[in-house]
Amino acid sequence: MADPQCPFNPEQDGAQMSFDGRMSYGDYLGLNKVLDAQAPLSTAHDELLFIIQHQTSELWMKLALHEMAAAKMAITTGDLPQAFKMLARTSRIFEQLNSAWDVLRTMTPSDYTTFREALGQSSGFQSYQYRAIEFLAGNKNAAMLRPHAHVPKVHDWLVKLQIETSLYDEAILLLSRSGFELDETALNRDFAEPYQANDSVRSAWIKVYKDPSQHWPLYELAEKLVDFEDYFRRWRFNHVTTVERVIGFRRGTGGTSGVTYLRRMLDVVLFPELWDLRADL
């Protein structure tokens, strides 16, 4: 029987304790780079919170992009079970991103003013990963490429995402391949432009929803897309309320109108027919 007064030694249970020449947990995760990446520009206590909030959000966005790109490919190739898994994971990622706003909201307006000037012209508005998520989801806007023109590699990547099909474009093409009659304007459009709701697409999705058992894979795909947009909308809303709570209606550091600009984004609908059809059922 173990002596309750004697501290447990994991080495006696087989745990590796020496890592001279071996890969450790910190080595595998590159923790030296990750934990050295926070470099506050002021002495303000809350600047570290602000940096970590945004850096961790960018890490989650990196994973979201990984999953969204794979889901798009799975829809294209007809591997819908894989697409369902990846879209479900993307929704959970945005649930994590939503929870992160709760931590940032502990920062008061007074706290923020202690380091706001150190931010210069930097702003979350300039996040190229967020822009990539928007483009992959279908919210294409060529004007949003300009903040990234100074980094050719990033700019070229975003242009590629802009001109390619989005997740929803691939879902619509799948509807056509599944036998639904769709207008040419929905199938052969300029994918670099924002998607506009189409009556033939709406009619097709209504048929899917009126007979789920007959069209179960498409029905489940539609619901997975709605789940994703639901969580994405919540993220946008929480962004707005957090910014309003911290800076009110003051202009953003990147020059945008701040809360007013973010509220405008709340009106963007990614998959319009999937929401509109609910009134017809």
PDB file of C-alpha atoms in Angstrom:
ATOM      1  CA  MET A   1       0.000   0.000   0.000  1.00  0.00           C
ATOM      2  CA  ALA A   2       1.298   3.457  -0.906  1.00  0.00           C
ATOM      3  CA  ASP A   3       2.346   5.659   1.977  1.00  0.00           C
ATOM      4  CA  PRO A   4      -0.058   8.667   1.947  1.00  0.00           C
ATOM      5  CA  GLN A   5       2.718  10.758   3.499  1.00  0.00           C
ATOM      6  CA  CYS A   6       5.146   9.994   0.655  1.00  0.00           C
ATOM      7  CA  PRO A   7       4.812  12.138  -2.517  1.00  0.00           C
ATOM      8  CA  PHE A   8       4.002  10.112  -5.627  1.00  0.00           C
ATOM      9  CA  ASN A   9       6.900   9.703  -8.047  1.00  0.00           C
ATOM     10  CA  PRO A  10       5.598   9.183 -11.634  1.00  0.00           C
ATOM     11  CA  GLU A  11       8.956   7.646 -12.615  1.00  0.00           C
ATOM     12  CA  GLN A  12       8.181   4.637 -10.431  1.00  0.00           C
ATOM     13  CA  ASP A  13       5.046   4.143 -12.553  1.00  0.00           C
ATOM     14  CA  GLY A  14       7.018   4.156 -15.807  1.00  0.00           C
ATOM     15  CA  ALA A  15       6.814   7.840 -16.707  1.00  0.00           C
ATOM     16  CA  GLN A  16       9.710   9.233 -18.736  1.00  0.00           C
ATOM     17  CA  MET A  17      11.460  11.892 -16.657  1.00  0.00           C
ATOM     18  CA  SER A  18      14.645  12.537 -18.636  1.00  0.00           C
ATOM     19  CA  PHE A  19      14.478  14.244 -22.020  1.00  0.00           C
ATOM     20  CA  ASP A  20      18.113  14.750 -22.919  1.00  0.00           C
ATOM     21  CA  GLY A  21      18.077  14.110 -26.670  1.00  0.00           C
ATOM     22  CA  ARG A  22      14.373  13.169 -26.676  1.00  0.00           C
ATOM     23  CA  MET A  23      11.345  15.098 -27.864  1.00  0.00           C
ATOM     24  CA  SER A  24       9.329  16.486 -24.972  1.00  0.00           C
ATOM     25  CA  TYR A  25       5.817  17.921 -24.806  1.00  0.00           C
ATOM     26  CA  GLY A  26       7.166  21.452 -25.135  1.00  0.00           C
ATOM     27  CA  ASP A  27       9.351  20.478 -28.068  1.00  0.00           C
ATOM     28  CA  TYR A  28       6.475  18.875 -29.978  1.00  0.00           C
ATOM     29  CA  LEU A  29       4.185  21.896 -29.503  1.00  0.00           C
ATOM     30  CA  GLY A  30       6.907  24.479 -30.078  1.00  0.00           C
ATOM     31  CA  LEU A  31       5.938  26.115 -26.815  1.00  0.00           C
ATOM     32  CA  ASN A  32       9.030  28.316 -26.678  1.00  0.00           C
ATOM     33  CA  LYS A  33       7.859  30.047 -29.862  1.00  0.00           C
ATOM     34  CA  VAL A  34       4.219  30.142 -28.794  1.00  0.00           C
ATOM     35  CA  LEU A  35       4.841  31.525 -25.305  1.00  0.00           C
ATOM     36  CA  ASP A  36       7.469  33.999 -26.491  1.00  0.00           C
ATOM     37  CA  ALA A  37       5.039  35.422 -29.071  1.00  0.00           C
ATOM     38  CA  GLN A  38       3.401  37.809 -26.591  1.00  0.00           C
ATOM     39  CA  ALA A  39       5.242  41.124 -26.613  1.00  0.00           C
ATOM     40  CA  PRO A  40       3.194  43.888 -24.972  1.00  0.00           C
ATOM     41  CA  LEU A  41       4.133  47.387 -26.122  1.00  0.00           C
ATOM     42  CA  SER A  42       3.070  49.066 -22.910  1.00  0.00           C
ATOM     43  CA  THR A  43       3.215  48.447 -19.188  1.00  0.00           C
ATOM     44  CA  ALA A  44      -0.584  48.130 -18.987  1.00  0.00           C
ATOM     45  CA  HIS A  45      -1.731  45.036 -17.104  1.00  0.00           C
ATOM     46  CA  ASP A  46      -4.548  44.192 -19.559  1.00  0.00           C
ATOM     47  CA  GLU A  47      -2.503  44.321 -22.742  1.00  0.00           C
ATOM     48  CA  LEU A  48      -1.399  40.707 -22.228  1.00  0.00           C
ATOM     49  CA  LEU A  49      -5.059  39.660 -22.043  1.00  0.00           C
ATOM     50  CA  PHE A  50      -5.761  41.547 -25.275  1.00  0.00           C
ATOM     51  CA  ILE A  51      -2.840  39.911 -27.104  1.00  0.00           C
ATOM     52  CA  ILE A  52      -3.560  36.368 -25.920  1.00  0.00           C
ATOM     53  CA  GLN A  53      -7.263  36.724 -26.718  1.00  0.00           C
ATOM     54  CA  HIS A  54      -6.484  37.611 -30.319  1.00  0.00           C
ATOM     55  CA  GLN A  55      -3.601  35.191 -30.789  1.00  0.00           C
ATOM     56  CA  THR A  56      -5.629  32.223 -29.536  1.00  0.00           C
ATOM     57  CA  SER A  57      -8.539  33.305 -31.735  1.00  0.00           C
ATOM     58  CA  GLU A  58      -6.208  33.244 -34.728  1.00  0.00           C
ATOM     59  CA  LEU A  59      -5.119  29.712 -33.798  1.00  0.00           C
ATOM     60  CA  TRP A  60      -8.735  28.564 -33.666  1.00  0.00           C
ATOM     61  CA  MET A  61      -9.342  30.295 -37.008  1.00  0.00           C
ATOM     62  CA  LYS A  62      -6.412  28.405 -38.488  1.00  0.00           C
ATOM     63  CA  LEU A  63      -8.087  25.156 -37.464  1.00  0.00           C
ATOM     64  CA  ALA A  64     -11.479  26.376 -38.736  1.00  0.00           C
ATOM     65  CA  LEU A  65      -9.945  27.079 -42.144  1.00  0.00           C
ATOM     66  CA  HIS A  66      -8.333  23.639 -42.155  1.00  0.00           C
ATOM     67  CA  GLU A  67     -11.699  22.012 -41.478  1.00  0.00           C
ATOM     68  CA  MET A  68     -13.688  24.220 -43.866  1.00  0.00           C
ATOM     69  CA  ALA A  69     -11.327  23.585 -46.766  1.00  0.00           C
ATOM     70  CA  ALA A  70     -11.490  19.849 -46.135  1.00  0.00           C
ATOM     71  CA  ALA A  71     -15.297  19.961 -45.842  1.00  0.00           C
ATOM     72  CA  LYS A  72     -15.518  21.800 -49.156  1.00  0.00           C
ATOM     73  CA  MET A  73     -13.355  19.158 -50.839  1.00  0.00           C
ATOM     74  CA  ALA A  74     -15.442  16.377 -49.291  1.00  0.00           C
ATOM     75  CA  ILE A  75     -18.646  17.938 -50.663  1.00  0.00           C
ATOM     76  CA  THR A  76     -17.020  18.256 -54.089  1.00  0.00           C
ATOM     77  CA  THR A  77     -16.029  14.583 -54.136  1.00  0.00           C
ATOM     78  CA  GLY A  78     -19.330  13.398 -52.648  1.00  0.00           C
ATOM     79  CA  ASP A  79     -17.825  12.189 -49.364  1.00  0.00           C
ATOM     80  CA  LEU A  80     -20.611  13.709 -47.282  1.00  0.00           C
ATOM     81  CA  PRO A  81     -20.006  11.793 -44.011  1.00  0.00           C
ATOM     82  CA  GLN A  82     -16.557  13.380 -43.839  1.00  0.00           C
ATOM     83  CA  ALA A  83     -18.026  16.787 -44.697  1.00  0.00           C
ATOM     84  CA  PHE A  84     -20.555  16.412 -41.868  1.00  0.00           C
ATOM     85  CA  LYS A  85     -17.803  15.658 -39.360  1.00  0.00           C
ATOM     86  CA  MET A  86     -15.680  18.610 -40.453  1.00  0.00           C
ATOM     87  CA  LEU A  87     -18.584  21.063 -40.503  1.00  0.00           C
ATOM     88  CA  ALA A  88     -19.674  19.902 -37.053  1.00  0.00           C
ATOM     89  CA  ARG A  89     -16.132  20.451 -35.796  1.00  0.00           C
ATOM     90  CA  THR A  90     -16.070  23.931 -37.347  1.00  0.00           C
ATOM     91  CA  SER A  91     -19.241  24.807 -35.444  1.00  0.00           C
ATOM     92  CA  ARG A  92     -17.624  23.637 -32.201  1.00  0.00           C
ATOM     93  CA  ILE A  93     -14.570  25.777 -33.005  1.00  0.00           C
ATOM     94  CA  PHE A  94     -16.793  28.838 -33.260  1.00  0.00           C
ATOM     95  CA  GLU A  95     -18.350  27.863 -29.958  1.00  0.00           C
ATOM     96  CA  GLN A  96     -14.840  28.108 -28.479  1.00  0.00           C
ATOM     97  CA  LEU A  97     -14.313  31.463 -30.191  1.00  0.00           C
ATOM     98  CA  ASN A  98     -17.590  32.688 -28.737  1.00  0.00           C
ATOM     99  CA  SER A  99     -16.549  31.716 -25.216  1.00  0.00           C
ATOM    100  CA  ALA A 100     -13.335  33.708 -25.604  1.00  0.00           C
ATOM    101  CA  TRP A 101     -15.301  36.982 -25.767  1.00  0.00           C
ATOM    102  CA  ASP A 102     -16.430  36.341 -22.168  1.00  0.00           C
ATOM    103  CA  VAL A 103     -12.827  36.667 -21.011  1.00  0.00           C
ATOM    104  CA  LEU A 104     -12.169  39.832 -23.023  1.00  0.00           C
ATOM    105  CA  ARG A 105     -15.338  41.427 -21.638  1.00  0.00           C
ATOM    106  CA  THR A 106     -13.731  41.478 -18.211  1.00  0.00           C
ATOM    107  CA  MET A 107     -11.633  44.371 -19.551  1.00  0.00           C
ATOM    108  CA  THR A 108     -13.243  47.738 -18.830  1.00  0.00           C
ATOM    109  CA  PRO A 109     -13.064  50.890 -20.980  1.00  0.00           C
ATOM    110  CA  SER A 110     -10.599  52.334 -18.463  1.00  0.00           C
ATOM    111  CA  ASP A 111      -8.393  49.258 -18.791  1.00  0.00           C
ATOM    112  CA  TYR A 112      -8.396  49.511 -22.594  1.00  0.00           C
ATOM    113  CA  THR A 113      -7.393  53.162 -22.680  1.00  0.00           C
ATOM    114  CA  THR A 114      -4.173  52.328 -20.818  1.00  0.00           C
ATOM    115  CA  PHE A 115      -2.708  50.653 -23.916  1.00  0.00           C
ATOM    116  CA  ARG A 116      -4.979  51.588 -26.850  1.00  0.00           C
ATOM    117  CA  GLU A 117      -2.452  54.043 -28.313  1.00  0.00           C
ATOM    118  CA  ALA A 118       0.155  51.263 -28.470  1.00  0.00           C
ATOM    119  CA  LEU A 119      -2.002  49.441 -31.037  1.00  0.00           C
ATOM    120  CA  GLY A 120      -1.379  52.099 -33.687  1.00  0.00           C
ATOM    121  CA  GLN A 121      -3.454  51.313 -36.781  1.00  0.00           C
ATOM    122  CA  SER A 122      -3.674  47.571 -36.100  1.00  0.00           C
ATOM    123  CA  SER A 123      -7.178  46.147 -35.869  1.00  0.00           C
ATOM    124  CA  GLY A 124      -8.973  42.799 -36.000  1.00  0.00           C
ATOM    125  CA  PHE A 125     -10.554  44.171 -39.170  1.00  0.00           C
ATOM    126  CA  GLN A 126      -7.207  43.326 -40.804  1.00  0.00           C
ATOM    127  CA  SER A 127      -7.205  39.626 -39.847  1.00  0.00           C
ATOM    128  CA  TYR A 128      -6.470  37.764 -43.073  1.00  0.00           C
ATOM    129  CA  GLN A 129      -7.581  34.450 -41.597  1.00  0.00           C
ATOM    130  CA  TYR A 130     -10.960  35.923 -40.725  1.00  0.00           C
ATOM    131  CA  ARG A 131     -11.189  37.245 -44.292  1.00  0.00           C
ATOM    132  CA  ALA A 132     -10.365  33.767 -45.581  1.00  0.00           C
ATOM    133  CA  ILE A 133     -13.174  32.289 -43.475  1.00  0.00           C
ATOM    134  CA  GLU A 134     -15.595  34.846 -44.931  1.00  0.00           C
ATOM    135  CA  PHE A 135     -14.494  34.032 -48.474  1.00  0.00           C
ATOM    136  CA  LEU A 136     -14.697  30.266 -47.936  1.00  0.00           C
ATOM    137  CA  ALA A 137     -18.159  30.708 -46.454  1.00  0.00           C
ATOM    138  CA  GLY A 138     -19.228  32.781 -49.472  1.00  0.00           C
ATOM    139  CA  ASN A 139     -19.111  36.399 -48.318  1.00  0.00           C
ATOM    140  CA  LYS A 140     -16.901  37.652 -51.156  1.00  0.00           C
ATOM    141  CA  ASN A 141     -15.863  41.324 -51.198  1.00  0.00           C
ATOM    142  CA  ALA A 142     -12.927  42.366 -53.379  1.00  0.00           C
ATOM    143  CA  ALA A 143     -12.525  45.615 -51.426  1.00  0.00           C
ATOM    144  CA  MET A 144     -11.436  43.572 -48.415  1.00  0.00           C
ATOM    145  CA  LEU A 145      -8.312  42.438 -50.267  1.00  0.00           C
ATOM    146  CA  ARG A 146      -6.690  45.859 -50.059  1.00  0.00           C
ATOM    147  CA  PRO A 147      -5.546  45.691 -46.396  1.00  0.00           C
ATOM    148  CA  HIS A 148      -3.410  42.689 -47.401  1.00  0.00           C
ATOM    149  CA  ALA A 149      -1.802  44.064 -50.560  1.00  0.00           C
ATOM    150  CA  HIS A 150       1.461  44.720 -48.674  1.00  0.00           C
ATOM    151  CA  VAL A 151       1.951  40.953 -48.107  1.00  0.00           C
ATOM    152  CA  PRO A 152       1.891  39.341 -51.589  1.00  0.00           C
ATOM    153  CA  LYS A 153       1.732  35.745 -50.304  1.00  0.00           C
ATOM    154  CA  VAL A 154      -1.330  36.489 -48.186  1.00  0.00           C
ATOM    155  CA  HIS A 155      -2.937  38.654 -50.862  1.00  0.00           C
ATOM    156  CA  ASP A 156      -2.519  35.954 -53.532  1.00  0.00           C
ATOM    157  CA  TRP A 157      -3.990  33.317 -51.218  1.00  0.00           C
ATOM    158  CA  LEU A 158      -7.046  35.460 -50.524  1.00  0.00           C
ATOM    159  CA  VAL A 159      -7.516  36.222 -54.228  1.00  0.00           C
ATOM    160  CA  LYS A 160      -7.470  32.471 -54.883  1.00  0.00           C
ATOM    161  CA  LEU A 161     -10.165  31.922 -52.252  1.00  0.00           C
ATOM    162  CA  GLN A 162     -12.186  34.795 -53.665  1.00  0.00           C
ATOM    163  CA  ILE A 163     -12.360  33.442 -57.209  1.00  0.00           C
ATOM    164  CA  GLU A 164     -12.922  29.809 -56.221  1.00  0.00           C
ATOM    165  CA  THR A 165     -16.202  28.233 -55.207  1.00  0.00           C
ATOM    166  CA  SER A 166     -17.305  28.610 -51.607  1.00  0.00           C
ATOM    167  CA  LEU A 167     -18.697  25.936 -49.312  1.00  0.00           C
ATOM    168  CA  TYR A 168     -22.214  26.919 -50.297  1.00  0.00           C
ATOM    169  CA  ASP A 169     -21.380  27.011 -54.000  1.00  0.00           C
ATOM    170  CA  GLU A 170     -20.261  23.398 -53.730  1.00  0.00           C
ATOM    171  CA  ALA A 171     -23.456  22.479 -51.884  1.00  0.00           C
ATOM    172  CA  ILE A 172     -25.498  24.039 -54.708  1.00  0.00           C
ATOM    173  CA  LEU A 173     -23.485  22.199 -57.356  1.00  0.00           C
ATOM    174  CA  LEU A 174     -24.144  19.005 -55.406  1.00  0.00           C
ATOM    175  CA  LEU A 175     -27.890  19.742 -55.568  1.00  0.00           C
ATOM    176  CA  SER A 176     -27.581  19.894 -59.352  1.00  0.00           C
ATOM    177  CA  ARG A 177     -25.577  16.658 -59.516  1.00  0.00           C
ATOM    178  CA  SER A 178     -28.274  15.042 -57.354  1.00  0.00           C
ATOM    179  CA  GLY A 179     -30.912  15.705 -60.002  1.00  0.00           C
ATOM    180  CA  PHE A 180     -32.464  19.003 -58.951  1.00  0.00           C
ATOM    181  CA  GLU A 181     -33.104  21.489 -61.744  1.00  0.00           C
ATOM    182  CA  LEU A 182     -31.315  24.765 -61.041  1.00  0.00           C
ATOM    183  CA  ASP A 183     -31.046  27.987 -63.018  1.00  0.00           C
ATOM    184  CA  GLU A 184     -27.882  28.565 -65.000  1.00  0.00           C
ATOM    185  CA  THR A 185     -27.459  31.795 -63.042  1.00  0.00           C
ATOM    186  CA  ALA A 186     -26.901  29.689 -59.929  1.00  0.00           C
ATOM    187  CA  LEU A 187     -24.581  27.176 -61.564  1.00  0.00           C
ATOM    188  CA  ASN A 188     -22.482  29.251 -63.949  1.00  0.00           C
ATOM    189  CA  ARG A 189     -22.019  32.491 -62.092  1.00  0.00           C
ATOM    190  CA  ASP A 190     -18.903  34.494 -61.246  1.00  0.00           C
ATOM    191  CA  PHE A 191     -17.814  32.826 -58.017  1.00  0.00           C
ATOM    192  CA  ALA A 192     -15.702  35.857 -57.114  1.00  0.00           C
ATOM    193  CA  GLU A 193     -18.916  37.808 -56.508  1.00  0.00           C
ATOM    194  CA  PRO A 194     -21.104  37.562 -53.388  1.00  0.00           C
ATOM    195  CA  TYR A 195     -23.801  34.927 -53.673  1.00  0.00           C
ATOM    196  CA  GLN A 196     -27.325  36.159 -54.383  1.00  0.00           C
ATOM    197  CA  ALA A 197     -30.385  34.142 -53.355  1.00  0.00           C
ATOM    198  CA  ASN A 198     -31.869  32.128 -56.204  1.00  0.00           C
ATOM    199  CA  ASP A 199     -35.473  30.886 -56.480  1.00  0.00           C
ATOM    200  CA  SER A 200     -34.497  27.583 -58.091  1.00  0.00           C
ATOM    201  CA  VAL A 201     -32.037  26.859 -55.284  1.00  0.00           C
ATOM    202  CA  ARG A 202     -34.707  27.693 -52.725  1.00  0.00           C
ATOM    203  CA  SER A 203     -37.191  25.356 -54.443  1.00  0.00           C
ATOM    204  CA  ALA A 204     -34.630  22.550 -54.440  1.00  0.00           C
ATOM    205  CA  TRP A 205     -33.882  22.917 -50.747  1.00  0.00           C
ATOM    206  CA  ILE A 206     -37.624  23.038 -49.972  1.00  0.00           C
ATOM    207  CA  LYS A 207     -38.036  19.672 -51.704  1.00  0.00           C
ATOM    208  CA  VAL A 208     -35.185  18.299 -49.609  1.00  0.00           C
ATOM    209  CA  TYR A 209     -36.770  19.530 -46.385  1.00  0.00           C
ATOM    210  CA  LYS A 210     -40.252  18.313 -47.291  1.00  0.00           C
ATOM    211  CA  ASP A 211     -38.965  14.765 -47.729  1.00  0.00           C
ATOM    212  CA  PRO A 212     -35.888  14.332 -45.510  1.00  0.00           C
ATOM    213  CA  SER A 213     -35.933  10.534 -45.664  1.00  0.00           C
ATOM    214  CA  GLN A 214     -35.701  10.641 -49.459  1.00  0.00           C
ATOM    215  CA  HIS A 215     -32.883  13.186 -49.477  1.00  0.00           C
ATOM    216  CA  TRP A 216     -31.222  12.522 -46.122  1.00  0.00           C
ATOM    217  CA  PRO A 217     -27.579  13.295 -47.066  1.00  0.00           C
ATOM    218  CA  LEU A 218     -28.574  16.664 -48.569  1.00  0.00           C
ATOM    219  CA  TYR A 219     -30.886  17.344 -45.621  1.00  0.00           C
ATOM    220  CA  GLU A 220     -28.086  16.679 -43.146  1.00  0.00           C
ATOM    221  CA  LEU A 221     -25.660  18.785 -45.175  1.00  0.00           C
ATOM    222  CA  ALA A 222     -28.115  21.690 -45.105  1.00  0.00           C
ATOM    223  CA  GLU A 223     -28.494  21.443 -41.336  1.00  0.00           C
ATOM    224  CA  LYS A 224     -24.734  21.277 -40.818  1.00  0.00           C
ATOM    225  CA  LEU A 225     -24.381  24.477 -42.872  1.00  0.00           C
ATOM    226  CA  VAL A 226     -27.112  26.148 -40.820  1.00  0.00           C
ATOM    227  CA  ASP A 227     -25.350  25.068 -37.619  1.00  0.00           C
ATOM    228  CA  PHE A 228     -22.139  26.661 -38.848  1.00  0.00           C
ATOM    229  CA  GLU A 229     -23.818  29.936 -39.796  1.00  0.00           C
ATOM    230  CA  ASP A 230     -25.703  29.971 -36.490  1.00  0.00           C
ATOM    231  CA  TYR A 231     -22.451  29.829 -34.510  1.00  0.00           C
ATOM    232  CA  PHE A 232     -20.783  32.280 -36.896  1.00  0.00           C
ATOM    233  CA  ARG A 233     -23.617  34.766 -36.374  1.00  0.00           C
ATOM    234  CA  ARG A 234     -23.239  34.423 -32.620  1.00  0.00           C
ATOM    235  CA  TRP A 235     -19.520  35.148 -32.968  1.00  0.00           C
ATOM    236  CA  ARG A 236     -20.283  38.325 -34.941  1.00  0.00           C
ATOM    237  CA  PHE A 237     -22.891  39.382 -32.395  1.00  0.00           C
ATOM    238  CA  ASN A 238     -20.584  38.787 -29.448  1.00  0.00           C
ATOM    239  CA  HIS A 239     -17.889  40.751 -31.255  1.00  0.00           C
ATOM    240  CA  VAL A 240     -20.245  43.710 -31.598  1.00  0.00           C
ATOM    241  CA  THR A 241     -21.377  43.657 -27.976  1.00  0.00           C
ATOM    242  CA  THR A 242     -17.820  43.271 -26.677  1.00  0.00           C
ATOM    243  CA  VAL A 243     -16.564  46.218 -28.724  1.00  0.00           C
ATOM    244  CA  GLU A 244     -19.550  48.340 -27.684  1.00  0.00           C
ATOM    245  CA  ARG A 245     -18.954  47.447 -24.051  1.00  0.00           C
ATOM    246  CA  VAL A 246     -15.255  48.341 -24.201  1.00  0.00           C
ATOM    247  CA  ILE A 247     -15.087  51.362 -26.544  1.00  0.00           C
ATOM    248  CA  GLY A 248     -18.705  52.351 -27.135  1.00  0.00           C
ATOM    249  CA  PHE A 249     -19.242  54.045 -30.504  1.00  0.00           C
ATOM    250  CA  ARG A 250     -15.703  55.344 -30.773  1.00  0.00           C
ATOM    251  CA  ARG A 251     -13.982  54.834 -34.145  1.00  0.00           C
ATOM    252  CA  GLY A 252     -11.868  51.654 -34.316  1.00  0.00           C
ATOM    253  CA  THR A 253      -8.065  51.653 -34.295  1.00  0.00           C
ATOM    254  CA  GLY A 254      -8.041  50.509 -37.932  1.00  0.00           C
ATOM    255  CA  GLY A 255     -10.152  53.479 -39.013  1.00  0.00           C
ATOM    256  CA  THR A 256     -13.524  51.727 -39.307  1.00  0.00           C
ATOM    257  CA  SER A 257     -16.645  53.133 -37.671  1.00  0.00           C
ATOM    258  CA  GLY A 258     -16.274  50.482 -34.985  1.00  0.00           C
ATOM    259  CA  VAL A 259     -19.587  49.239 -33.630  1.00  0.00           C
ATOM    260  CA  THR A 260     -21.520  50.710 -36.573  1.00  0.00           C
ATOM    261  CA  TYR A 261     -19.360  48.756 -39.035  1.00  0.00           C
ATOM    262  CA  LEU A 262     -19.664  45.544 -37.040  1.00  0.00           C
ATOM    263  CA  ARG A 263     -23.449  45.869 -36.777  1.00  0.00           C
ATOM    264  CA  ARG A 264     -23.627  46.099 -40.549  1.00  0.00           C
ATOM    265  CA  MET A 265     -21.948  42.708 -40.730  1.00  0.00           C
ATOM    266  CA  LEU A 266     -24.799  41.210 -38.688  1.00  0.00           C
ATOM    267  CA  ASP A 267     -27.077  41.642 -41.710  1.00  0.00           C
ATOM    268  CA  VAL A 268     -24.911  39.412 -43.929  1.00  0.00           C
ATOM    269  CA  VAL A 269     -26.565  36.037 -44.586  1.00  0.00           C
ATOM    270  CA  LEU A 270     -24.291  33.316 -45.937  1.00  0.00           C
ATOM    271  CA  PHE A 271     -26.825  30.653 -46.906  1.00  0.00           C
ATOM    272  CA  PRO A 272     -30.045  32.622 -47.556  1.00  0.00           C
ATOM    273  CA  GLU A 273     -32.253  29.859 -48.964  1.00  0.00           C
ATOM    274  CA  LEU A 274     -31.578  27.602 -45.985  1.00  0.00           C
ATOM    275  CA  TRP A 275     -33.023  30.269 -43.702  1.00  0.00           C
ATOM    276  CA  ASP A 276     -35.798  31.541 -45.973  1.00  0.00           C
ATOM    277  CA  LEU A 277     -37.299  28.111 -46.629  1.00  0.00           C
ATOM    278  CA  ARG A 278     -38.338  27.749 -42.990  1.00  0.00           C
ATOM    279  CA  ALA A 279     -41.253  30.086 -43.636  1.00  0.00           C
ATOM    280  CA  ASP A 280     -42.484  27.745 -46.397  1.00  0.00           C
ATOM    281  CA  LEU A 281     -42.534  24.525 -44.402  1.00  0.00           C
TER     282      LEU A 281
END
